[in-house]
Tab-separated table of C-alpha atoms in Angstrom:
chain	number	residue	atom	x	y	z
A	167	MET	CA	0.000	0.000	0.000
A	168	LYS	CA	1.884	2.989	-1.330
A	169	PHE	CA	0.211	6.274	-2.159
A	170	SER	CA	0.291	10.040	-1.901
A	171	TYR	CA	-2.870	11.746	-0.674
A	172	VAL	CA	-3.851	15.363	-0.192
A	173	ASN	CA	-7.191	17.089	-0.450
A	174	PRO	CA	-6.706	20.865	-0.517
A	175	THR	CA	-10.390	21.829	-0.751
A	176	LEU	CA	-11.634	23.708	2.304
A	177	ILE	CA	-15.071	22.407	3.293
A	178	GLN	CA	-17.595	24.767	4.874
A	179	PHE	CA	-20.314	22.360	5.998
A	180	GLY	CA	-23.618	23.193	7.652
A	181	GLN	CA	-26.543	25.537	7.661
A	182	GLY	CA	-25.922	29.190	6.890
A	183	GLN	CA	-22.452	28.661	5.443
A	184	ILE	CA	-23.058	30.373	2.084
A	185	ASP	CA	-22.284	33.730	3.699
A	186	SER	CA	-18.721	32.529	4.319
A	187	ILE	CA	-17.784	32.917	0.637
A	188	LYS	CA	-17.103	36.605	1.312
A	189	THR	CA	-14.119	35.509	3.400
A	190	LEU	CA	-13.021	32.741	1.027
A	191	ILE	CA	-12.887	34.479	-2.361
A	192	PRO	CA	-9.760	36.657	-2.623
A	193	ALA	CA	-10.441	40.380	-2.245
A	194	TYR	CA	-10.836	42.420	-5.427
A	195	SER	CA	-11.586	39.313	-7.494
A	196	ASN	CA	-13.525	39.631	-10.730
A	197	VAL	CA	-15.966	36.766	-10.243
A	198	LEU	CA	-18.049	34.748	-12.693
A	199	VAL	CA	-20.922	32.889	-11.007
A	200	ILE	CA	-21.853	29.825	-13.066
A	201	TYR	CA	-25.097	27.961	-12.439
A	202	GLY	CA	-27.718	25.825	-14.140
A	203	GLY	CA	-31.385	26.253	-14.868
A	204	GLY	CA	-32.304	28.891	-12.313
A	205	SER	CA	-33.421	26.823	-9.320
A	206	ILE	CA	-30.972	28.816	-7.172
A	207	LYS	CA	-33.249	31.838	-7.642
A	208	ARG	CA	-36.193	29.870	-6.267
A	209	ASN	CA	-34.514	28.231	-3.285
A	210	GLY	CA	-32.848	31.326	-1.830
A	211	VAL	CA	-29.269	30.437	-2.744
A	212	TYR	CA	-28.972	33.261	-5.282
A	213	ASP	CA	-30.097	35.867	-2.759
A	214	GLN	CA	-27.593	34.572	-0.201
A	215	LEU	CA	-24.648	34.582	-2.589
A	216	SER	CA	-25.626	38.018	-3.925
A	217	ALA	CA	-25.519	39.404	-0.410
A	218	ALA	CA	-22.147	37.790	0.191
A	219	LEU	CA	-20.668	39.173	-3.038
A	220	THR	CA	-21.542	42.837	-2.482
A	221	GLU	CA	-17.865	43.801	-2.145
A	222	TYR	CA	-16.867	42.026	-5.367
A	223	GLN	CA	-17.162	42.766	-9.047
A	224	TRP	CA	-19.174	39.863	-10.397
A	225	GLN	CA	-21.423	38.674	-13.188
A	226	GLU	CA	-23.316	35.470	-13.872
A	227	PHE	CA	-23.595	32.758	-16.492
A	228	SER	CA	-26.597	30.436	-16.383
A	229	GLY	CA	-27.926	27.558	-18.449
A	230	VAL	CA	-25.393	24.822	-17.738
A	231	GLU	CA	-27.190	21.564	-18.543
A	232	PRO	CA	-27.219	18.244	-16.746
A	233	ASN	CA	-24.287	16.495	-18.472
A	234	PRO	CA	-22.828	19.875	-19.455
A	235	THR	CA	-21.969	20.451	-23.102
A	236	VAL	CA	-18.906	22.264	-24.355
A	237	GLU	CA	-21.171	24.098	-26.759
A	238	THR	CA	-22.753	25.866	-23.779
A	239	LEU	CA	-19.616	26.057	-21.658
A	240	ASN	CA	-17.591	27.714	-24.417
A	241	GLN	CA	-19.875	30.736	-24.069
A	242	ALA	CA	-18.656	31.073	-20.479
A	243	VAL	CA	-15.075	30.573	-21.636
A	244	ALA	CA	-15.502	33.562	-23.955
A	245	ILE	CA	-16.773	35.702	-21.068
A	246	CYS	CA	-13.779	34.736	-18.933
A	247	LYS	CA	-11.361	35.723	-21.682
A	248	GLU	CA	-13.110	38.945	-22.672
A	249	ASP	CA	-13.756	40.236	-19.148
A	250	ASN	CA	-10.580	39.029	-17.429
A	251	ILE	CA	-12.394	36.825	-14.935
A	252	ASP	CA	-10.022	35.712	-12.203
A	253	PHE	CA	-12.327	33.633	-9.986
A	254	ILE	CA	-15.173	31.236	-10.828
A	255	LEU	CA	-17.929	30.419	-8.350
A	256	ALA	CA	-19.750	27.237	-9.385
A	257	VAL	CA	-23.216	27.039	-7.859
A	258	GLY	CA	-24.981	23.750	-8.432
A	259	GLY	CA	-24.453	20.015	-8.513
A	260	GLY	CA	-21.829	17.931	-10.235
A	261	SER	CA	-22.738	19.079	-13.732
A	262	VAL	CA	-22.264	22.765	-12.940
A	263	ILE	CA	-19.058	22.117	-11.005
A	264	ASP	CA	-17.657	19.810	-13.694
A	265	GLY	CA	-18.554	22.369	-16.335
A	266	SER	CA	-16.916	25.147	-14.350
A	267	LYS	CA	-13.712	23.124	-14.176
A	268	TYR	CA	-13.717	22.918	-17.963
A	269	VAL	CA	-14.344	26.677	-18.216
A	270	ALA	CA	-11.532	27.400	-15.756
A	271	ALA	CA	-9.020	25.431	-17.794
A	272	ALA	CA	-10.259	26.320	-21.285
A	273	ALA	CA	-10.179	30.031	-20.458
A	274	LYS	CA	-6.411	29.735	-20.024
A	275	TYR	CA	-5.925	27.944	-23.354
A	276	ASP	CA	-5.825	29.542	-26.793
A	277	GLY	CA	-6.957	26.427	-28.667
A	278	ASP	CA	-10.184	24.422	-28.767
A	279	GLY	CA	-11.248	23.598	-25.219
A	280	TRP	CA	-12.345	20.134	-26.325
A	281	ASP	CA	-8.627	19.356	-26.586
A	282	ILE	CA	-8.636	19.125	-22.783
A	283	PRO	CA	-10.902	16.080	-22.305
A	284	THR	CA	-9.499	14.410	-25.431
A	285	GLY	CA	-5.997	14.717	-23.993
A	286	LYS	CA	-4.583	16.807	-26.824
A	287	HIS	CA	-3.867	19.635	-24.368
A	288	GLN	CA	-2.400	19.196	-20.900
A	289	ILE	CA	-3.678	21.826	-18.464
A	290	LYS	CA	-0.920	24.172	-17.330
A	291	ASP	CA	-3.044	26.933	-15.795
A	292	ALA	CA	-6.647	27.452	-14.696
A	293	ILE	CA	-8.820	30.141	-13.126
A	294	PRO	CA	-9.343	29.364	-9.405
A	295	ILE	CA	-12.727	27.841	-8.545
A	296	GLY	CA	-14.964	27.800	-5.496
A	297	ALA	CA	-18.167	25.779	-5.236
A	298	ILE	CA	-21.534	26.084	-3.551
A	299	LEU	CA	-23.011	22.593	-3.688
A	300	THR	CA	-26.766	22.369	-4.253
A	301	LEU	CA	-27.110	18.714	-5.283
A	302	PRO	CA	-25.070	16.030	-3.485
A	303	ALA	CA	-24.026	13.195	-5.769
A	304	THR	CA	-20.717	13.385	-7.575
A	305	GLY	CA	-18.196	14.666	-5.041
A	306	SER	CA	-16.969	17.076	-7.717
A	307	GLU	CA	-16.932	19.888	-5.149
A	308	SER	CA	-13.736	18.491	-3.602
A	309	ASN	CA	-11.979	16.495	-6.302
A	310	SER	CA	-10.048	17.248	-9.474
A	311	GLY	CA	-12.260	15.369	-11.940
A	312	SER	CA	-14.649	16.633	-14.581
A	313	VAL	CA	-16.863	15.029	-17.208
A	314	VAL	CA	-18.155	17.056	-20.159
A	315	THR	CA	-20.054	16.290	-23.347
A	316	LYS	CA	-19.702	17.396	-26.939
A	317	ALA	CA	-23.297	17.361	-28.128
A	318	GLU	CA	-22.385	17.617	-31.800
A	319	THR	CA	-20.670	14.218	-31.774
A	320	GLN	CA	-22.381	12.627	-28.732
A	321	ASP	CA	-19.008	12.252	-26.992
A	322	LYS	CA	-18.820	12.300	-23.203
A	323	LEU	CA	-15.274	12.376	-21.796
A	324	ALA	CA	-13.546	12.892	-18.467
A	325	PHE	CA	-10.388	14.675	-17.408
A	326	LEU	CA	-8.456	15.044	-14.159
A	327	ASN	CA	-6.152	17.844	-13.098
A	328	PRO	CA	-5.293	19.293	-9.669
A	329	LEU	CA	-5.395	22.830	-11.095
A	330	VAL	CA	-9.201	22.638	-11.422
A	331	GLN	CA	-9.894	21.298	-7.929
A	332	PRO	CA	-12.103	23.792	-6.040
A	333	LYS	CA	-10.332	25.929	-3.476
A	334	PHE	CA	-13.374	25.684	-1.221
A	335	ALA	CA	-16.750	24.005	-1.145
A	336	VAL	CA	-19.761	25.326	0.735
A	337	MET	CA	-22.096	22.485	1.695
A	338	ASP	CA	-25.341	23.671	3.292
A	339	PRO	CA	-27.876	20.823	3.509
A	340	ASP	CA	-30.721	23.374	3.587
A	341	VAL	CA	-30.335	23.895	-0.168
A	342	MET	CA	-31.581	20.326	-0.702
A	343	LYS	CA	-35.047	21.129	0.614
A	344	THR	CA	-36.412	22.052	-2.813
A	345	LEU	CA	-34.686	19.353	-4.854
A	346	PRO	CA	-36.940	17.146	-6.984
A	347	GLU	CA	-37.273	13.567	-5.801
A	348	ARG	CA	-35.543	12.230	-8.923
A	349	GLN	CA	-32.410	14.222	-8.139
A	350	LEU	CA	-32.268	13.043	-4.540
A	351	ILE	CA	-32.524	9.427	-5.698
A	352	ASN	CA	-29.870	10.029	-8.322
A	353	GLY	CA	-27.594	11.358	-5.593
A	354	LEU	CA	-27.988	8.166	-3.577
A	355	VAL	CA	-27.282	5.963	-6.584
A	356	ASP	CA	-24.350	8.016	-7.847
A	357	ALA	CA	-22.620	7.997	-4.470
A	358	TRP	CA	-23.231	4.259	-4.138
A	359	VAL	CA	-21.544	3.437	-7.435
A	360	HIS	CA	-18.655	5.800	-6.723
A	361	VAL	CA	-17.863	3.783	-3.619
A	362	CYS	CA	-18.281	0.485	-5.453
A	363	GLU	CA	-15.878	1.487	-8.223
A	364	GLN	CA	-13.126	1.795	-5.615
A	365	TYR	CA	-14.222	-1.122	-3.424
A	366	ILE	CA	-15.507	-4.038	-5.529
A	367	THR	CA	-12.142	-4.888	-7.059
A	368	SER	CA	-9.747	-7.332	-5.414
A	369	PRO	CA	-8.736	-7.886	-1.765
A	370	ALA	CA	-5.569	-6.072	-0.750
A	371	GLY	CA	-5.810	-5.952	3.037
A	372	ASN	CA	-6.512	-2.215	3.140
A	373	LEU	CA	-8.435	-2.203	6.409
A	374	VAL	CA	-9.057	1.549	6.611
A	375	GLN	CA	-10.123	2.053	2.997
A	376	ASP	CA	-12.303	-1.067	3.001
A	377	GLY	CA	-13.830	-0.256	6.367
A	378	TYR	CA	-14.586	3.333	5.424
A	379	ALA	CA	-16.031	2.273	2.071
A	380	GLU	CA	-18.308	-0.189	3.864
A	381	ALA	CA	-19.386	2.506	6.329
A	382	LEU	CA	-20.351	4.777	3.431
A	383	LEU	CA	-22.290	1.988	1.694
A	384	LYS	CA	-24.144	1.160	4.911
A	385	SER	CA	-24.979	4.847	5.368
A	386	LEU	CA	-26.494	4.951	1.876
A	387	LEU	CA	-28.506	1.810	2.616
A	388	VAL	CA	-29.884	3.443	5.767
A	389	LEU	CA	-30.766	6.614	3.865
A	390	ALA	CA	-32.516	4.598	1.159
A	391	LYS	CA	-34.509	2.599	3.710
A	392	ASP	CA	-35.431	5.845	5.467
A	393	TYR	CA	-36.221	7.639	2.223
A	394	ASP	CA	-39.814	8.372	3.258
A	395	ASN	CA	-38.401	10.487	6.107
A	396	ARG	CA	-36.030	12.441	3.852
A	397	ASP	CA	-37.515	15.832	4.737
A	398	ASN	CA	-35.361	16.441	7.792
A	399	ASP	CA	-32.031	18.100	8.457
A	400	GLN	CA	-30.232	14.946	9.554
A	401	TRP	CA	-31.179	12.932	6.448
A	402	ARG	CA	-30.081	15.737	4.148
A	403	ALA	CA	-26.802	16.331	5.976
A	404	ASN	CA	-25.928	12.641	5.955
A	405	LEU	CA	-26.502	12.298	2.212
A	406	MET	CA	-24.533	15.443	1.429
A	407	TRP	CA	-21.530	14.330	3.495
A	408	THR	CA	-21.643	10.691	2.372
A	409	ALA	CA	-21.710	11.656	-1.307
A	410	ASN	CA	-18.736	13.944	-0.751
A	411	GLN	CA	-16.694	11.291	1.041
A	412	ALA	CA	-17.451	8.734	-1.661
A	413	LEU	CA	-15.238	10.532	-4.153
A	414	ASN	CA	-12.808	12.840	-2.388
A	415	GLY	CA	-9.868	10.508	-2.955
A	416	LEU	CA	-9.624	8.967	0.492
A	417	ILE	CA	-11.173	5.516	0.027
A	418	GLY	CA	-9.429	5.198	-3.320
A	419	SER	CA	-5.916	5.772	-1.963
A	420	GLY	CA	-3.707	2.733	-2.329
A	421	VAL	CA	-6.433	0.484	-3.752
A	422	ALA	CA	-7.352	-0.781	-7.211
A	423	HIS	CA	-10.022	1.164	-9.113
A	424	ASP	CA	-12.512	-0.139	-11.664
A	425	TRP	CA	-14.575	2.676	-13.319
A	426	ALA	CA	-15.774	0.449	-16.174
A	427	THR	CA	-19.382	0.981	-15.103
A	428	HIS	CA	-18.821	4.708	-15.538
A	429	MET	CA	-17.144	4.425	-18.915
A	430	ILE	CA	-19.985	2.340	-20.345
A	431	GLY	CA	-22.602	4.434	-18.556
A	432	HIS	CA	-21.201	7.636	-20.055
A	433	GLU	CA	-21.997	6.293	-23.509
A	434	LEU	CA	-25.611	5.567	-22.528
A	435	THR	CA	-25.963	9.144	-21.302
A	436	ALA	CA	-24.345	10.669	-24.389
A	437	LEU	CA	-26.361	8.556	-26.824
A	438	TYR	CA	-29.743	8.279	-25.135
A	439	GLY	CA	-29.908	11.057	-22.538
A	440	VAL	CA	-30.099	8.659	-19.583
A	441	ASP	CA	-29.475	10.377	-16.233
A	442	HIS	CA	-25.861	9.729	-15.245
A	443	ALA	CA	-26.732	7.898	-12.024
A	444	ARG	CA	-29.361	5.794	-13.754
A	445	SER	CA	-26.928	4.780	-16.481
A	446	LEU	CA	-24.718	3.372	-13.729
A	447	ALA	CA	-27.564	1.361	-12.209
A	448	ILE	CA	-28.271	-0.079	-15.659
A	449	VAL	CA	-24.689	-1.194	-16.264
A	450	GLN	CA	-23.361	-2.218	-12.864
A	451	PRO	CA	-25.299	-5.425	-12.012
A	452	SER	CA	-24.638	-6.921	-15.444
A	453	LEU	CA	-20.983	-5.922	-15.287
A	454	LEU	CA	-20.530	-7.490	-11.859
A	455	ARG	CA	-22.073	-10.745	-13.042
A	456	ASN	CA	-19.822	-10.714	-16.091
A	457	GLN	CA	-16.709	-10.099	-13.984
A	458	LEU	CA	-17.607	-12.438	-11.132
A	459	ALA	CA	-14.382	-14.434	-11.474
A	460	TYR	CA	-12.343	-11.335	-10.658
A	461	LYS	CA	-14.659	-9.749	-8.111
A	462	GLN	CA	-15.980	-12.721	-6.166
A	463	ALA	CA	-13.902	-12.190	-3.022
A	464	LYS	CA	-14.816	-8.523	-2.617
A	465	LEU	CA	-18.462	-9.201	-3.439
A	466	GLU	CA	-18.517	-11.830	-0.704
A	467	GLN	CA	-16.905	-9.340	1.689
A	468	MET	CA	-19.539	-6.782	0.756
A	469	GLY	CA	-22.295	-9.338	1.273
A	470	ARG	CA	-21.076	-10.086	4.779
A	471	ASN	CA	-20.156	-6.594	5.929
A	472	VAL	CA	-22.679	-4.358	4.148
A	473	PHE	CA	-25.782	-6.473	3.538
A	474	ASN	CA	-25.325	-8.938	6.444
A	475	LEU	CA	-25.957	-11.877	4.109
A	476	SER	CA	-25.547	-15.463	5.249
A	477	GLU	CA	-22.563	-17.520	4.157
A	478	SER	CA	-23.246	-19.699	1.125
A	479	VAL	CA	-21.629	-20.846	-2.084
A	480	ASP	CA	-23.778	-18.189	-3.818
A	481	LEU	CA	-22.785	-15.316	-1.541
A	482	ALA	CA	-21.205	-13.262	-4.344
A	483	THR	CA	-24.187	-13.608	-6.676
A	484	ASN	CA	-26.561	-12.969	-3.779
A	485	THR	CA	-24.669	-9.729	-3.151
A	486	ILE	CA	-25.179	-8.634	-6.757
A	487	ASP	CA	-28.879	-9.436	-6.367
A	488	ALA	CA	-28.926	-7.281	-3.214
A	489	ILE	CA	-27.296	-4.392	-5.086
A	490	GLU	CA	-29.933	-4.667	-7.791
A	491	ALA	CA	-32.658	-4.800	-5.129
A	492	PHE	CA	-31.236	-1.595	-3.629
A	493	TYR	CA	-31.783	0.157	-6.957
A	494	HIS	CA	-35.256	-1.301	-7.365
A	495	SER	CA	-36.197	-0.148	-3.845
A	496	LEU	CA	-35.633	3.395	-5.146
A	497	ASN	CA	-37.614	2.672	-8.327
A	498	VAL	CA	-34.430	2.907	-10.385
A	499	ALA	CA	-34.366	0.642	-13.431
A	500	THR	CA	-31.511	-1.758	-14.133
A	501	LYS	CA	-32.313	-2.205	-17.819
A	502	LEU	CA	-31.881	0.303	-20.647
A	503	THR	CA	-35.218	1.067	-22.271
A	504	GLU	CA	-34.525	4.560	-23.619
A	505	HIS	CA	-32.770	3.512	-26.823
A	506	ASN	CA	-35.897	3.637	-29.053
A	507	GLU	CA	-34.409	1.177	-31.520
A	508	GLY	CA	-33.688	-2.519	-31.739
A	509	LYS	CA	-31.637	-4.022	-28.934
A	510	ASP	CA	-28.877	-5.186	-31.266
A	511	ALA	CA	-28.666	-1.780	-32.949
A	512	ALA	CA	-28.397	-0.051	-29.569
A	513	ILE	CA	-25.625	-2.381	-28.438
A	514	ASP	CA	-23.727	-1.874	-31.700
A	515	LYS	CA	-23.973	1.890	-31.272
A	516	VAL	CA	-22.591	1.810	-27.721
A	517	ILE	CA	-19.781	-0.548	-28.724
A	518	GLY	CA	-18.910	1.766	-31.598
A	519	GLN	CA	-18.607	4.734	-29.235
A	520	LEU	CA	-16.501	2.781	-26.741
A	521	GLU	CA	-14.133	1.778	-29.525
A	522	LYS	CA	-14.011	5.344	-30.836
A	523	HIS	CA	-13.009	6.603	-27.385
A	524	GLY	CA	-10.356	3.944	-26.854
A	525	MET	CA	-12.343	2.236	-24.107
A	526	THR	CA	-11.273	-1.230	-25.211
A	527	GLN	CA	-9.626	-2.538	-22.026
A	528	LEU	CA	-11.620	-1.489	-18.987
A	529	GLY	CA	-11.689	-2.423	-15.321
A	530	GLU	CA	-9.039	-2.859	-12.662
A	531	ASN	CA	-7.660	-5.898	-14.506
A	532	GLN	CA	-8.123	-4.506	-18.021
A	533	ALA	CA	-10.279	-7.611	-18.475
A	534	ILE	CA	-13.316	-5.874	-19.974
A	535	GLY	CA	-12.708	-5.700	-23.700
A	536	LEU	CA	-15.265	-4.941	-26.364
A	537	ALA	CA	-16.423	-8.582	-26.371
A	538	GLN	CA	-17.119	-8.395	-22.631
A	539	CYS	CA	-18.802	-5.003	-23.052
A	540	ARG	CA	-21.088	-6.567	-25.636
A	541	GLU	CA	-21.939	-9.389	-23.200
A	542	ILE	CA	-22.638	-6.873	-20.434
A	543	LEU	CA	-24.868	-4.771	-22.676
A	544	ALA	CA	-26.733	-7.871	-23.864
A	545	GLN	CA	-27.857	-8.300	-20.244
A	546	ALA	CA	-28.320	-4.584	-19.503
A	547	VAL	CA	-30.315	-3.546	-22.584
A	548	ALA	CA	-33.993	-4.450	-22.633
């Protein structure tokens, strides 16, 4: 177990913390506030941040979509370049924060910003970012990852760079009070799969990482079982913090990572508009069954320690069934039905995109080639 770990994002967690941005953004900054569809003007967040920014020069950019597109984000890039923006405040969930990371890096690059997620350009500079989280799910508020989409070509790609990690993240569970039910459920599912991608790999004796991952999974199970009582401060705070801890780098330090569920799921989102979290629920059970030979030991560990399942020769498969039941308990489908074409045609299209993006050897063992992806999709596509 050999690793280097640091998380430089300052977390301001709890009710009433939005006001603290006036002490966190450097004085005299020229700020661009980036947000999504306008819900922050209905839930009081906009009024709070406006009051906190009275001593700053600032402007706003709205309209960032779920699964943010570079076509939209490049408009914000142009503003940053033209108006000499030197601080970005991302106000929203993972899509807004991911999109803001792209804007921060692309604004310091003279070429096509799409070169960043394709790997043609390595980020050397970026505008500093702060985040006000309104939708807990991705952990993007305190990590260096971003996923953006090019709508023109239906490409959805990720990039990682420490220069785009938020300097601070304000996490006030009160902002969740007005979230639609679908988004709350997506947050539960997204956080769940983030933990699994770093946990359901192979045993390595990492007691702290495994134990913490199991604690996070058990927390999400409790929140799902108590979903009918979600309208209280404790439920909201626990989801917000659990989703953050699922992908802030800690449980993934010194352990094998998978991420194949995400890579395949990204294609379902780009092609068919499936919610990111729901694309993961569609792919993961089929992928785990396909990769049982590699993942059996950790699945059995998860069955014992997370689901409290009885010992049996079928413990690993029973654990996959329990994962699928978790999704179904939230009324989240585990089959793709949104493709609006023949099953074989849909599978061919996804395989074509995976090949185009070089996703031909996925998983912690590089054991998921295109043939295995086809097998997984044959089970995951209705």
